[in-house]
mmCIF file with all atom_site columns, C-alpha atoms and ligand atoms in Angstrom:
data_model
loop_
_atom_site.group_PDB
_atom_site.id
_atom_site.type_symbol
_atom_site.label_atom_id
_atom_site.label_alt_id
_atom_site.label_comp_id
_atom_site.label_asym_id
_atom_site.label_entity_id
_atom_site.label_seq_id
_atom_site.pdbx_PDB_ins_code
_atom_site.Cartn_x
_atom_site.Cartn_y
_atom_site.Cartn_z
_atom_site.occupancy
_atom_site.B_iso_or_equiv
_atom_site.pdbx_formal_charge
_atom_site.auth_seq_id
_atom_site.auth_comp_id
_atom_site.auth_asym_id
_atom_site.auth_atom_id
_atom_site.pdbx_PDB_model_num
ATOM   1   C CA  . UNK Y 1 1   ? -11.501 17.974 8.850  1.00 0.00 ? 1018 UNK Y CA  1
ATOM   2   C CA  . UNK Y 1 2   ? -14.278 16.375 8.740  1.00 0.00 ? 1019 UNK Y CA  1
ATOM   3   C CA  . UNK Y 1 3   ? -16.651 19.808 8.636  1.00 0.00 ? 1020 UNK Y CA  1
ATOM   4   C CA  . UNK Y 1 4   ? -13.953 21.624 6.008  1.00 0.00 ? 1021 UNK Y CA  1
ATOM   5   C CA  . UNK Y 1 5   ? -13.149 19.109 3.238  1.00 0.00 ? 1022 UNK Y CA  1
ATOM   6   C CA  . UNK Y 1 6   ? -14.775 17.194 0.146  1.00 0.00 ? 1023 UNK Y CA  1
ATOM   7   C CA  . UNK Y 1 7   ? -11.883 14.418 0.676  1.00 0.00 ? 1024 UNK Y CA  1
ATOM   8   C CA  . UNK Y 1 8   ? -9.478  12.856 3.233  1.00 0.00 ? 1025 UNK Y CA  1
ATOM   9   C CA  . UNK Y 1 9   ? -6.573  10.994 2.282  1.00 0.00 ? 1026 UNK Y CA  1
ATOM   10  C CA  . UNK Y 1 10  ? -4.350  9.104  4.647  1.00 0.00 ? 1027 UNK Y CA  1
ATOM   11  C CA  . UNK Y 1 11  ? -1.009  8.029  3.613  1.00 0.00 ? 1028 UNK Y CA  1
ATOM   12  C CA  . UNK Y 1 12  ? 0.058   4.635  5.646  1.00 0.00 ? 1029 UNK Y CA  1
ATOM   13  C CA  . UNK Y 1 13  ? 2.980   3.199  5.694  1.00 0.00 ? 1030 UNK Y CA  1
ATOM   14  C CA  . UNK Y 1 14  ? 2.492   0.181  7.256  1.00 0.00 ? 1031 UNK Y CA  1
ATOM   15  C CA  . UNK Y 1 15  ? -0.617  -2.929 5.890  1.00 0.00 ? 1032 UNK Y CA  1
ATOM   16  C CA  . UNK Y 1 16  ? -1.588  -3.402 9.347  1.00 0.00 ? 1033 UNK Y CA  1
ATOM   17  C CA  . UNK Y 1 17  ? -2.398  -0.551 10.638 1.00 0.00 ? 1034 UNK Y CA  1
ATOM   18  C CA  . UNK Y 1 18  ? -4.231  1.005  6.340  1.00 0.00 ? 1035 UNK Y CA  1
ATOM   19  C CA  . UNK Y 1 19  ? -6.766  -2.594 7.277  1.00 0.00 ? 1036 UNK Y CA  1
ATOM   20  C CA  . UNK Y 1 20  ? -7.983  -0.670 10.451 1.00 0.00 ? 1037 UNK Y CA  1
ATOM   21  C CA  . UNK Y 1 21  ? -7.985  2.686  8.966  1.00 0.00 ? 1038 UNK Y CA  1
ATOM   22  C CA  . UNK Y 1 22  ? -10.760 1.114  6.006  1.00 0.00 ? 1039 UNK Y CA  1
ATOM   23  C CA  . UNK Y 1 23  ? -11.825 -0.982 8.622  1.00 0.00 ? 1040 UNK Y CA  1
ATOM   24  C CA  . UNK Y 1 24  ? -13.019 2.242  10.694 1.00 0.00 ? 1041 UNK Y CA  1
ATOM   25  C CA  . UNK Y 1 25  ? -13.890 3.822  7.429  1.00 0.00 ? 1042 UNK Y CA  1
ATOM   26  C CA  . UNK Y 1 26  ? -16.728 0.337  6.721  1.00 0.00 ? 1043 UNK Y CA  1
ATOM   27  C CA  . UNK Y 1 27  ? -17.297 -0.599 9.664  1.00 0.00 ? 1044 UNK Y CA  1
ATOM   28  C CA  . UNK Y 1 28  ? -17.254 -4.256 11.024 1.00 0.00 ? 1045 UNK Y CA  1
ATOM   29  C CA  . UNK Y 1 29  ? -20.092 -6.738 10.414 1.00 0.00 ? 1046 UNK Y CA  1
ATOM   30  C CA  . UNK Y 1 30  ? -19.244 -9.025 13.086 1.00 0.00 ? 1047 UNK Y CA  1
ATOM   31  C CA  . UNK Y 1 31  ? -18.453 -6.577 15.337 1.00 0.00 ? 1048 UNK Y CA  1
ATOM   32  C CA  . UNK Y 1 32  ? -21.753 -4.873 14.556 1.00 0.00 ? 1049 UNK Y CA  1
ATOM   33  C CA  . UNK Y 1 33  ? -19.954 -1.641 14.020 1.00 0.00 ? 1050 UNK Y CA  1
ATOM   34  C CA  . UNK Y 1 34  ? -21.338 1.024  11.400 1.00 0.00 ? 1051 UNK Y CA  1
ATOM   35  C CA  . UNK Y 1 35  ? -17.897 3.228  11.179 1.00 0.00 ? 1052 UNK Y CA  1
ATOM   36  C CA  . UNK Y 1 36  ? -15.862 4.257  13.895 1.00 0.00 ? 1053 UNK Y CA  1
ATOM   37  C CA  . UNK Y 1 37  ? -15.317 2.597  16.367 1.00 0.00 ? 1054 UNK Y CA  1
ATOM   38  C CA  . UNK Y 1 38  ? -17.113 3.586  19.608 1.00 0.00 ? 1055 UNK Y CA  1
ATOM   39  C CA  . UNK Y 1 39  ? -14.198 5.013  22.084 1.00 0.00 ? 1056 UNK Y CA  1
ATOM   40  C CA  . UNK Y 1 40  ? -13.420 8.401  19.518 1.00 0.00 ? 1057 UNK Y CA  1
ATOM   41  C CA  . UNK Y 1 41  ? -17.213 9.147  20.424 1.00 0.00 ? 1058 UNK Y CA  1
ATOM   42  C CA  . UNK Y 1 42  ? -15.399 11.416 23.159 1.00 0.00 ? 1059 UNK Y CA  1
ATOM   43  C CA  . UNK Y 1 43  ? -13.537 13.443 20.894 1.00 0.00 ? 1060 UNK Y CA  1
ATOM   44  C CA  . UNK Y 1 44  ? -16.237 14.338 18.073 1.00 0.00 ? 1061 UNK Y CA  1
ATOM   45  C CA  . UNK Y 1 45  ? -18.529 15.094 21.044 1.00 0.00 ? 1062 UNK Y CA  1
ATOM   46  C CA  . UNK Y 1 46  ? -15.176 17.862 22.816 1.00 0.00 ? 1063 UNK Y CA  1
ATOM   47  C CA  . UNK Y 1 47  ? -15.222 19.723 18.895 1.00 0.00 ? 1064 UNK Y CA  1
ATOM   48  C CA  . UNK Y 1 48  ? -18.679 19.612 18.822 1.00 0.00 ? 1065 UNK Y CA  1
ATOM   49  C CA  . UNK Y 1 49  ? -18.563 22.835 21.033 1.00 0.00 ? 1066 UNK Y CA  1
ATOM   50  C CA  . UNK Y 1 50  ? -16.767 24.480 18.163 1.00 0.00 ? 1067 UNK Y CA  1
ATOM   51  C CA  . UNK Y 1 51  ? -18.323 25.887 14.781 1.00 0.00 ? 1068 UNK Y CA  1
ATOM   52  C CA  . UNK Y 1 52  ? -18.735 23.837 12.151 1.00 0.00 ? 1069 UNK Y CA  1
ATOM   53  C CA  . UNK Y 1 53  ? -19.198 20.498 13.840 1.00 0.00 ? 1070 UNK Y CA  1
ATOM   54  C CA  . UNK Y 1 54  ? -22.069 20.172 15.503 1.00 0.00 ? 1071 UNK Y CA  1
ATOM   55  C CA  . UNK Y 1 55  ? -24.020 20.926 11.822 1.00 0.00 ? 1072 UNK Y CA  1
ATOM   56  C CA  . UNK Y 1 56  ? -22.977 17.587 11.334 1.00 0.00 ? 1073 UNK Y CA  1
ATOM   57  C CA  . UNK Y 1 57  ? -25.453 15.370 11.723 1.00 0.00 ? 1074 UNK Y CA  1
ATOM   58  C CA  . UNK Y 1 58  ? -23.690 12.225 11.127 1.00 0.00 ? 1075 UNK Y CA  1
ATOM   59  C CA  . UNK Y 1 59  ? -20.104 12.206 11.370 1.00 0.00 ? 1076 UNK Y CA  1
ATOM   60  C CA  . UNK Y 1 60  ? -19.832 7.979  10.637 1.00 0.00 ? 1077 UNK Y CA  1
ATOM   61  C CA  . UNK Y 1 61  ? -21.768 9.154  7.045  1.00 0.00 ? 1078 UNK Y CA  1
ATOM   62  C CA  . UNK Y 1 62  ? -19.137 11.841 6.540  1.00 0.00 ? 1079 UNK Y CA  1
ATOM   63  C CA  . UNK Y 1 63  ? -16.308 9.709  7.558  1.00 0.00 ? 1080 UNK Y CA  1
ATOM   64  C CA  . UNK Y 1 64  ? -17.557 7.555  5.129  1.00 0.00 ? 1081 UNK Y CA  1
ATOM   65  C CA  . UNK Y 1 65  ? -18.333 9.917  1.933  1.00 0.00 ? 1082 UNK Y CA  1
ATOM   66  C CA  . UNK Y 1 66  ? -15.404 11.606 2.657  1.00 0.00 ? 1083 UNK Y CA  1
ATOM   67  C CA  . UNK Y 1 67  ? -12.723 9.513  3.120  1.00 0.00 ? 1084 UNK Y CA  1
ATOM   68  C CA  . UNK Y 1 68  ? -10.464 7.687  0.519  1.00 0.00 ? 1085 UNK Y CA  1
ATOM   69  C CA  . UNK Y 1 69  ? -8.794  4.512  0.707  1.00 0.00 ? 1086 UNK Y CA  1
ATOM   70  C CA  . UNK Y 1 70  ? -6.009  4.938  2.435  1.00 0.00 ? 1087 UNK Y CA  1
ATOM   71  C CA  . UNK Y 1 71  ? -2.169  5.058  0.582  1.00 0.00 ? 1088 UNK Y CA  1
ATOM   72  C CA  . UNK Y 1 72  ? 0.127   3.115  0.804  1.00 0.00 ? 1089 UNK Y CA  1
ATOM   73  C CA  . UNK Y 1 73  ? 3.353   5.243  1.056  1.00 0.00 ? 1090 UNK Y CA  1
ATOM   74  C CA  . UNK Y 1 74  ? 5.874   6.953  3.154  1.00 0.00 ? 1091 UNK Y CA  1
ATOM   75  C CA  . UNK Y 1 75  ? 6.276   10.647 4.622  1.00 0.00 ? 1092 UNK Y CA  1
ATOM   76  C CA  . UNK Y 1 76  ? 9.348   11.068 3.464  1.00 0.00 ? 1093 UNK Y CA  1
ATOM   77  C CA  . UNK Y 1 77  ? 8.471   10.049 -0.199 1.00 0.00 ? 1094 UNK Y CA  1
ATOM   78  C CA  . UNK Y 1 78  ? 6.055   13.589 -0.165 1.00 0.00 ? 1095 UNK Y CA  1
ATOM   79  C CA  . UNK Y 1 79  ? 9.263   15.323 -0.009 1.00 0.00 ? 1096 UNK Y CA  1
ATOM   80  C CA  . UNK Y 1 80  ? 9.375   14.352 -4.000 1.00 0.00 ? 1097 UNK Y CA  1
ATOM   81  C CA  . UNK Y 1 81  ? 6.051   15.182 -5.428 1.00 0.00 ? 1098 UNK Y CA  1
ATOM   82  C CA  . UNK Y 1 82  ? 4.913   18.588 -5.780 1.00 0.00 ? 1099 UNK Y CA  1
ATOM   83  C CA  . UNK Y 1 83  ? 3.147   21.284 -2.943 1.00 0.00 ? 1100 UNK Y CA  1
ATOM   84  C CA  . UNK Y 1 84  ? -0.712  19.423 -3.856 1.00 0.00 ? 1101 UNK Y CA  1
ATOM   85  C CA  . UNK Y 1 85  ? -2.784  19.112 0.477  1.00 0.00 ? 1102 UNK Y CA  1
ATOM   86  C CA  . UNK Y 1 86  ? -5.267  22.209 1.259  1.00 0.00 ? 1103 UNK Y CA  1
ATOM   87  C CA  . UNK Y 1 87  ? -4.646  20.878 4.919  1.00 0.00 ? 1104 UNK Y CA  1
ATOM   88  C CA  . UNK Y 1 88  ? -3.014  18.606 6.843  1.00 0.00 ? 1105 UNK Y CA  1
ATOM   89  C CA  . UNK Y 1 89  ? -2.737  16.601 10.496 1.00 0.00 ? 1106 UNK Y CA  1
ATOM   90  C CA  . UNK Y 1 90  ? 0.219   15.016 11.312 1.00 0.00 ? 1107 UNK Y CA  1
ATOM   91  C CA  . UNK Y 1 91  ? 0.286   12.863 15.238 1.00 0.00 ? 1108 UNK Y CA  1
ATOM   92  C CA  . UNK Y 1 92  ? 3.537   11.379 15.765 1.00 0.00 ? 1109 UNK Y CA  1
ATOM   93  C CA  . UNK Y 1 93  ? 5.324   10.158 13.082 1.00 0.00 ? 1110 UNK Y CA  1
ATOM   94  C CA  . UNK Y 1 94  ? 8.797   12.155 12.315 1.00 0.00 ? 1111 UNK Y CA  1
ATOM   95  C CA  . UNK Y 1 95  ? 9.956   11.469 16.352 1.00 0.00 ? 1112 UNK Y CA  1
ATOM   96  C CA  . UNK Y 1 96  ? 8.734   8.574  16.343 1.00 0.00 ? 1113 UNK Y CA  1
ATOM   97  C CA  . UNK Y 1 97  ? 10.055  6.318  13.642 1.00 0.00 ? 1114 UNK Y CA  1
ATOM   98  C CA  . UNK Y 1 98  ? 13.466  6.976  14.188 1.00 0.00 ? 1115 UNK Y CA  1
ATOM   99  C CA  . UNK Y 1 99  ? 16.190  8.222  17.056 1.00 0.00 ? 1116 UNK Y CA  1
ATOM   100 C CA  . UNK Y 1 100 ? 18.303  10.190 14.827 1.00 0.00 ? 1117 UNK Y CA  1
ATOM   101 C CA  . UNK Y 1 101 ? 17.509  14.435 15.140 1.00 0.00 ? 1118 UNK Y CA  1
ATOM   102 C CA  . UNK Y 1 102 ? 18.509  15.038 11.122 1.00 0.00 ? 1119 UNK Y CA  1
ATOM   103 C CA  . UNK Y 1 103 ? 16.027  12.175 10.128 1.00 0.00 ? 1120 UNK Y CA  1
ATOM   104 C CA  . UNK Y 1 104 ? 13.296  13.504 12.658 1.00 0.00 ? 1121 UNK Y CA  1
ATOM   105 C CA  . UNK Y 1 105 ? 14.159  17.051 11.097 1.00 0.00 ? 1122 UNK Y CA  1
ATOM   106 C CA  . UNK Y 1 106 ? 13.650  15.492 7.307  1.00 0.00 ? 1123 UNK Y CA  1
ATOM   107 C CA  . UNK Y 1 107 ? 10.054  13.935 7.874  1.00 0.00 ? 1124 UNK Y CA  1
ATOM   108 C CA  . UNK Y 1 108 ? 8.843   17.027 9.065  1.00 0.00 ? 1125 UNK Y CA  1
ATOM   109 C CA  . UNK Y 1 109 ? 9.759   18.475 6.615  1.00 0.00 ? 1126 UNK Y CA  1
ATOM   110 C CA  . UNK Y 1 110 ? 8.296   16.179 4.199  1.00 0.00 ? 1127 UNK Y CA  1
ATOM   111 C CA  . UNK Y 1 111 ? 5.150   16.890 5.311  1.00 0.00 ? 1128 UNK Y CA  1
ATOM   112 C CA  . UNK Y 1 112 ? 5.598   20.890 5.390  1.00 0.00 ? 1129 UNK Y CA  1
ATOM   113 C CA  . UNK Y 1 113 ? 6.718   19.745 1.211  1.00 0.00 ? 1130 UNK Y CA  1
ATOM   114 C CA  . UNK Y 1 114 ? 3.216   18.595 1.187  1.00 0.00 ? 1131 UNK Y CA  1
ATOM   115 C CA  . UNK Y 1 115 ? 1.204   21.487 1.611  1.00 0.00 ? 1132 UNK Y CA  1
ATOM   116 C CA  . UNK Y 1 116 ? 0.346   24.074 -0.462 1.00 0.00 ? 1133 UNK Y CA  1
ATOM   117 C CA  . UNK Y 1 117 ? 1.457   27.942 0.416  1.00 0.00 ? 1134 UNK Y CA  1
ATOM   118 C CA  . UNK Y 1 118 ? -1.382  29.282 3.213  1.00 0.00 ? 1135 UNK Y CA  1
ATOM   119 C CA  . UNK Y 1 119 ? -2.330  25.935 3.953  1.00 0.00 ? 1136 UNK Y CA  1
ATOM   120 C CA  . UNK Y 1 120 ? -3.583  25.673 8.228  1.00 0.00 ? 1137 UNK Y CA  1
ATOM   121 C CA  . UNK Y 1 121 ? -1.651  22.593 10.360 1.00 0.00 ? 1138 UNK Y CA  1
ATOM   122 C CA  . UNK Y 1 122 ? -2.018  20.736 13.099 1.00 0.00 ? 1139 UNK Y CA  1
ATOM   123 C CA  . UNK Y 1 123 ? 0.810   18.891 13.816 1.00 0.00 ? 1140 UNK Y CA  1
ATOM   124 C CA  . UNK Y 1 124 ? 1.704   16.572 17.033 1.00 0.00 ? 1141 UNK Y CA  1
ATOM   125 C CA  . UNK Y 1 125 ? 4.469   14.944 19.115 1.00 0.00 ? 1142 UNK Y CA  1
ATOM   126 C CA  . UNK Y 1 126 ? 5.712   13.281 22.766 1.00 0.00 ? 1143 UNK Y CA  1
ATOM   127 C CA  . UNK Y 1 127 ? 7.789   15.315 24.191 1.00 0.00 ? 1144 UNK Y CA  1
ATOM   128 C CA  . UNK Y 1 128 ? 10.915  12.961 25.113 1.00 0.00 ? 1145 UNK Y CA  1
ATOM   129 C CA  . UNK Y 1 129 ? 10.374  10.219 24.271 1.00 0.00 ? 1146 UNK Y CA  1
ATOM   130 C CA  . UNK Y 1 130 ? 12.551  7.132  24.574 1.00 0.00 ? 1147 UNK Y CA  1
ATOM   131 C CA  . UNK Y 1 131 ? 10.491  4.778  21.982 1.00 0.00 ? 1148 UNK Y CA  1
ATOM   132 C CA  . UNK Y 1 132 ? 8.718   1.999  23.000 1.00 0.00 ? 1149 UNK Y CA  1
ATOM   133 C CA  . UNK Y 1 133 ? 7.519   -2.124 22.645 1.00 0.00 ? 1150 UNK Y CA  1
ATOM   134 C CA  . UNK Y 1 134 ? 4.693   -3.517 20.881 1.00 0.00 ? 1151 UNK Y CA  1
ATOM   135 C CA  . UNK Y 1 135 ? 4.615   -7.132 21.280 1.00 0.00 ? 1152 UNK Y CA  1
ATOM   136 C CA  . UNK Y 1 136 ? 8.564   -9.074 21.233 1.00 0.00 ? 1153 UNK Y CA  1
ATOM   137 C CA  . UNK Y 1 137 ? 9.634   -4.977 19.101 1.00 0.00 ? 1154 UNK Y CA  1
ATOM   138 C CA  . UNK Y 1 138 ? 11.722  -1.652 20.493 1.00 0.00 ? 1155 UNK Y CA  1
ATOM   139 C CA  . UNK Y 1 139 ? 10.015  0.855  18.445 1.00 0.00 ? 1156 UNK Y CA  1
ATOM   140 C CA  . UNK Y 1 140 ? 12.751  3.879  18.106 1.00 0.00 ? 1157 UNK Y CA  1
ATOM   141 C CA  . UNK Y 1 141 ? 12.009  7.588  19.011 1.00 0.00 ? 1158 UNK Y CA  1
ATOM   142 C CA  . UNK Y 1 142 ? 13.945  11.201 18.700 1.00 0.00 ? 1159 UNK Y CA  1
ATOM   143 C CA  . UNK Y 1 143 ? 14.029  12.624 22.734 1.00 0.00 ? 1160 UNK Y CA  1
ATOM   144 C CA  . UNK Y 1 144 ? 12.859  16.638 21.014 1.00 0.00 ? 1161 UNK Y CA  1
ATOM   145 C CA  . UNK Y 1 145 ? 10.771  18.891 22.942 1.00 0.00 ? 1162 UNK Y CA  1
ATOM   146 C CA  . UNK Y 1 146 ? 9.840   22.029 21.848 1.00 0.00 ? 1163 UNK Y CA  1
ATOM   147 C CA  . UNK Y 1 147 ? 12.610  24.038 20.513 1.00 0.00 ? 1164 UNK Y CA  1
ATOM   148 C CA  . UNK Y 1 148 ? 13.556  20.873 18.676 1.00 0.00 ? 1165 UNK Y CA  1
ATOM   149 C CA  . UNK Y 1 149 ? 9.748   20.730 16.897 1.00 0.00 ? 1166 UNK Y CA  1
ATOM   150 C CA  . UNK Y 1 150 ? 10.112  24.788 16.271 1.00 0.00 ? 1167 UNK Y CA  1
ATOM   151 C CA  . UNK Y 1 151 ? 13.034  24.712 14.466 1.00 0.00 ? 1168 UNK Y CA  1
ATOM   152 C CA  . UNK Y 1 152 ? 12.096  21.802 12.387 1.00 0.00 ? 1169 UNK Y CA  1
ATOM   153 C CA  . UNK Y 1 153 ? 9.512   23.583 11.532 1.00 0.00 ? 1170 UNK Y CA  1
ATOM   154 C CA  . UNK Y 1 154 ? 12.024  26.599 10.438 1.00 0.00 ? 1171 UNK Y CA  1
ATOM   155 C CA  . UNK Y 1 155 ? 10.983  28.859 8.098  1.00 0.00 ? 1172 UNK Y CA  1
ATOM   156 C CA  . UNK Y 1 156 ? 8.500   26.413 6.805  1.00 0.00 ? 1173 UNK Y CA  1
ATOM   157 C CA  . UNK Y 1 157 ? 5.348   28.096 8.709  1.00 0.00 ? 1174 UNK Y CA  1
ATOM   158 C CA  . UNK Y 1 158 ? 4.270   31.831 9.041  1.00 0.00 ? 1175 UNK Y CA  1
ATOM   159 C CA  . UNK Y 1 159 ? 5.809   33.654 11.858 1.00 0.00 ? 1176 UNK Y CA  1
ATOM   160 C CA  . UNK Y 1 160 ? 2.194   32.996 13.802 1.00 0.00 ? 1177 UNK Y CA  1
ATOM   161 C CA  . UNK Y 1 161 ? 2.687   29.372 14.135 1.00 0.00 ? 1178 UNK Y CA  1
ATOM   162 C CA  . UNK Y 1 162 ? 1.436   28.296 17.761 1.00 0.00 ? 1179 UNK Y CA  1
ATOM   163 C CA  . UNK Y 1 163 ? 3.464   24.841 19.451 1.00 0.00 ? 1180 UNK Y CA  1
ATOM   164 C CA  . UNK Y 1 164 ? 2.437   24.137 23.279 1.00 0.00 ? 1181 UNK Y CA  1
ATOM   165 C CA  . UNK Y 1 165 ? 3.033   21.266 25.161 1.00 0.00 ? 1182 UNK Y CA  1
ATOM   166 C CA  . UNK Y 1 166 ? 0.054   19.808 26.275 1.00 0.00 ? 1183 UNK Y CA  1
ATOM   167 C CA  . UNK Y 1 167 ? -0.195  20.356 30.154 1.00 0.00 ? 1184 UNK Y CA  1
ATOM   168 C CA  . UNK Y 1 168 ? -2.160  16.912 31.708 1.00 0.00 ? 1185 UNK Y CA  1
ATOM   169 C CA  . UNK Y 1 169 ? -0.797  14.927 34.341 1.00 0.00 ? 1186 UNK Y CA  1
ATOM   170 C CA  . UNK Y 1 170 ? -2.426  11.070 31.804 1.00 0.00 ? 1187 UNK Y CA  1
ATOM   171 C CA  . UNK Y 1 171 ? 0.746   9.871  30.082 1.00 0.00 ? 1188 UNK Y CA  1
ATOM   172 C CA  . UNK Y 1 172 ? -0.855  7.064  27.369 1.00 0.00 ? 1189 UNK Y CA  1
ATOM   173 C CA  . UNK Y 1 173 ? 2.453   5.254  28.730 1.00 0.00 ? 1190 UNK Y CA  1
ATOM   174 C CA  . UNK Y 1 174 ? 5.881   5.284  30.091 1.00 0.00 ? 1191 UNK Y CA  1
ATOM   175 C CA  . UNK Y 1 175 ? 9.103   6.837  28.869 1.00 0.00 ? 1192 UNK Y CA  1
ATOM   176 C CA  . UNK Y 1 176 ? 8.616   10.179 26.756 1.00 0.00 ? 1193 UNK Y CA  1
ATOM   177 C CA  . UNK Y 1 177 ? 7.292   13.346 29.583 1.00 0.00 ? 1194 UNK Y CA  1
ATOM   178 C CA  . UNK Y 1 178 ? 3.747   15.189 27.580 1.00 0.00 ? 1195 UNK Y CA  1
ATOM   179 C CA  . UNK Y 1 179 ? 2.717   16.210 24.401 1.00 0.00 ? 1196 UNK Y CA  1
ATOM   180 C CA  . UNK Y 1 180 ? 3.161   18.531 21.775 1.00 0.00 ? 1197 UNK Y CA  1
ATOM   181 C CA  . UNK Y 1 181 ? 1.136   20.196 19.846 1.00 0.00 ? 1198 UNK Y CA  1
ATOM   182 C CA  . UNK Y 1 182 ? 2.041   22.801 16.749 1.00 0.00 ? 1199 UNK Y CA  1
ATOM   183 C CA  . UNK Y 1 183 ? -1.181  25.068 14.823 1.00 0.00 ? 1200 UNK Y CA  1
ATOM   184 C CA  . UNK Y 1 184 ? -0.516  26.923 12.297 1.00 0.00 ? 1201 UNK Y CA  1
ATOM   185 C CA  . UNK Y 1 185 ? -0.001  27.826 7.742  1.00 0.00 ? 1202 UNK Y CA  1
ATOM   186 C CA  . UNK Y 1 186 ? 2.298   26.920 5.713  1.00 0.00 ? 1203 UNK Y CA  1
ATOM   187 C CA  . UNK Y 1 187 ? 4.047   29.436 4.395  1.00 0.00 ? 1204 UNK Y CA  1
ATOM   188 C CA  . UNK Y 1 188 ? 3.377   31.378 1.187  1.00 0.00 ? 1205 UNK Y CA  1
HETATM 189 C C1  . LIG S 2 .   ? 0.451   7.612  16.247 1.00 0.00 ? 1156 LIG S C1  1
HETATM 190 S S1  . LIG S 2 .   ? 0.115   6.881  14.566 1.00 0.00 ? 1156 LIG S S1  1
HETATM 191 C C2  . LIG S 2 .   ? -0.282  8.726  13.622 1.00 0.00 ? 1156 LIG S C2  1
HETATM 192 C C3  . LIG S 2 .   ? -1.428  8.136  13.497 1.00 0.00 ? 1156 LIG S C3  1
HETATM 193 C C4  . LIG S 2 .   ? -1.592  8.743  11.912 1.00 0.00 ? 1156 LIG S C4  1
HETATM 194 N N1  . LIG S 2 .   ? -1.023  8.678  10.749 1.00 0.00 ? 1156 LIG S N1  1
HETATM 195 C C5  . LIG S 2 .   ? -1.570  10.770 12.576 1.00 0.00 ? 1156 LIG S C5  1
HETATM 196 O O1  . LIG S 2 .   ? -0.915  11.248 11.216 1.00 0.00 ? 1156 LIG S O1  1
HETATM 197 O O2  . LIG S 2 .   ? -2.334  10.484 12.789 1.00 0.00 ? 1156 LIG S O2  1
HETATM 198 C C6  . LIG S 2 .   ? 1.542   7.075  13.767 1.00 0.00 ? 1156 LIG S C6  1
HETATM 199 C C7  . LIG S 2 .   ? 1.918   5.764  12.092 1.00 0.00 ? 1156 LIG S C7  1
HETATM 200 O O3  . LIG S 2 .   ? 2.304   5.726  10.479 1.00 0.00 ? 1156 LIG S O3  1
HETATM 201 C C8  . LIG S 2 .   ? 3.393   5.055  10.574 1.00 0.00 ? 1156 LIG S C8  1
HETATM 202 N N2  . LIG S 2 .   ? 4.698   5.101  9.545  1.00 0.00 ? 1156 LIG S N2  1
HETATM 203 C C9  . LIG S 2 .   ? 5.765   4.962  10.674 1.00 0.00 ? 1156 LIG S C9  1
HETATM 204 N N3  . LIG S 2 .   ? 6.162   5.409  9.574  1.00 0.00 ? 1156 LIG S N3  1
HETATM 205 C C10 . LIG S 2 .   ? 5.506   5.696  8.463  1.00 0.00 ? 1156 LIG S C10 1
HETATM 206 C C11 . LIG S 2 .   ? 6.387   6.345  7.346  1.00 0.00 ? 1156 LIG S C11 1
HETATM 207 N N4  . LIG S 2 .   ? 7.486   6.152  7.097  1.00 0.00 ? 1156 LIG S N4  1
HETATM 208 N N5  . LIG S 2 .   ? 5.283   7.206  6.617  1.00 0.00 ? 1156 LIG S N5  1
HETATM 209 C C12 . LIG S 2 .   ? 4.158   7.236  7.209  1.00 0.00 ? 1156 LIG S C12 1
HETATM 210 N N6  . LIG S 2 .   ? 3.997   6.528  8.052  1.00 0.00 ? 1156 LIG S N6  1
HETATM 211 C C13 . LIG S 2 .   ? 5.071   5.993  9.038  1.00 0.00 ? 1156 LIG S C13 1
HETATM 212 C C14 . LIG S 2 .   ? 2.978   3.945  11.171 1.00 0.00 ? 1156 LIG S C14 1
HETATM 213 O O4  . LIG S 2 .   ? 2.637   2.840  10.706 1.00 0.00 ? 1156 LIG S O4  1
HETATM 214 C C15 . LIG S 2 .   ? 1.712   4.727  11.849 1.00 0.00 ? 1156 LIG S C15 1
HETATM 215 O O5  . LIG S 2 .   ? -0.085  4.081  12.094 1.00 0.00 ? 1156 LIG S O5  1
#
């Protein structure tokens, strides 16, 4: 979003993760890091092959300028507010916080509800995730496929929506089969 947005809102439920996001924006003197970690640079390099991105001299400076302090809140609260955003992304959230199909669908609906009519969006999902473990804690997931994503997006999106399963044999962990990317526009 950096080349296109004057202001970027980060919504995050976890206090620890909000601290991480702030640190990625503001840097860390103790580790002599100015702005986000170097492991994000290869992603930026890929984007620079596209119009608009390579024109930004310093993405870290831009990140500092346009990213606001992360907001504490839940995806589900977005359903109660007026649609307010001109563009939005949601990566690995709605299917990775519940085992319930109904709750997964509600999460997708709330994300789509937050977008203004015509707003472009990108969302990514873990396919057939069985959940994951961090330390001693088991986190749930809803086992979904591309049809479930299409159904959840339903009437919220223009018919030109593009839903793809990414083809790669590299998995970031066990317990899922791939990633699904959906891109499109919120219906007018
Ligand atoms: C894989 S990360 C996604 C990071 C980033 N939010 C994005 O969309 O690219 C999933 C994040 O969702 C957060 N999360 C979990 N439940 C949430 C909820 N109900 N509302 C908002 N964020 C939530 C988790 O704390 C975690 O940091």
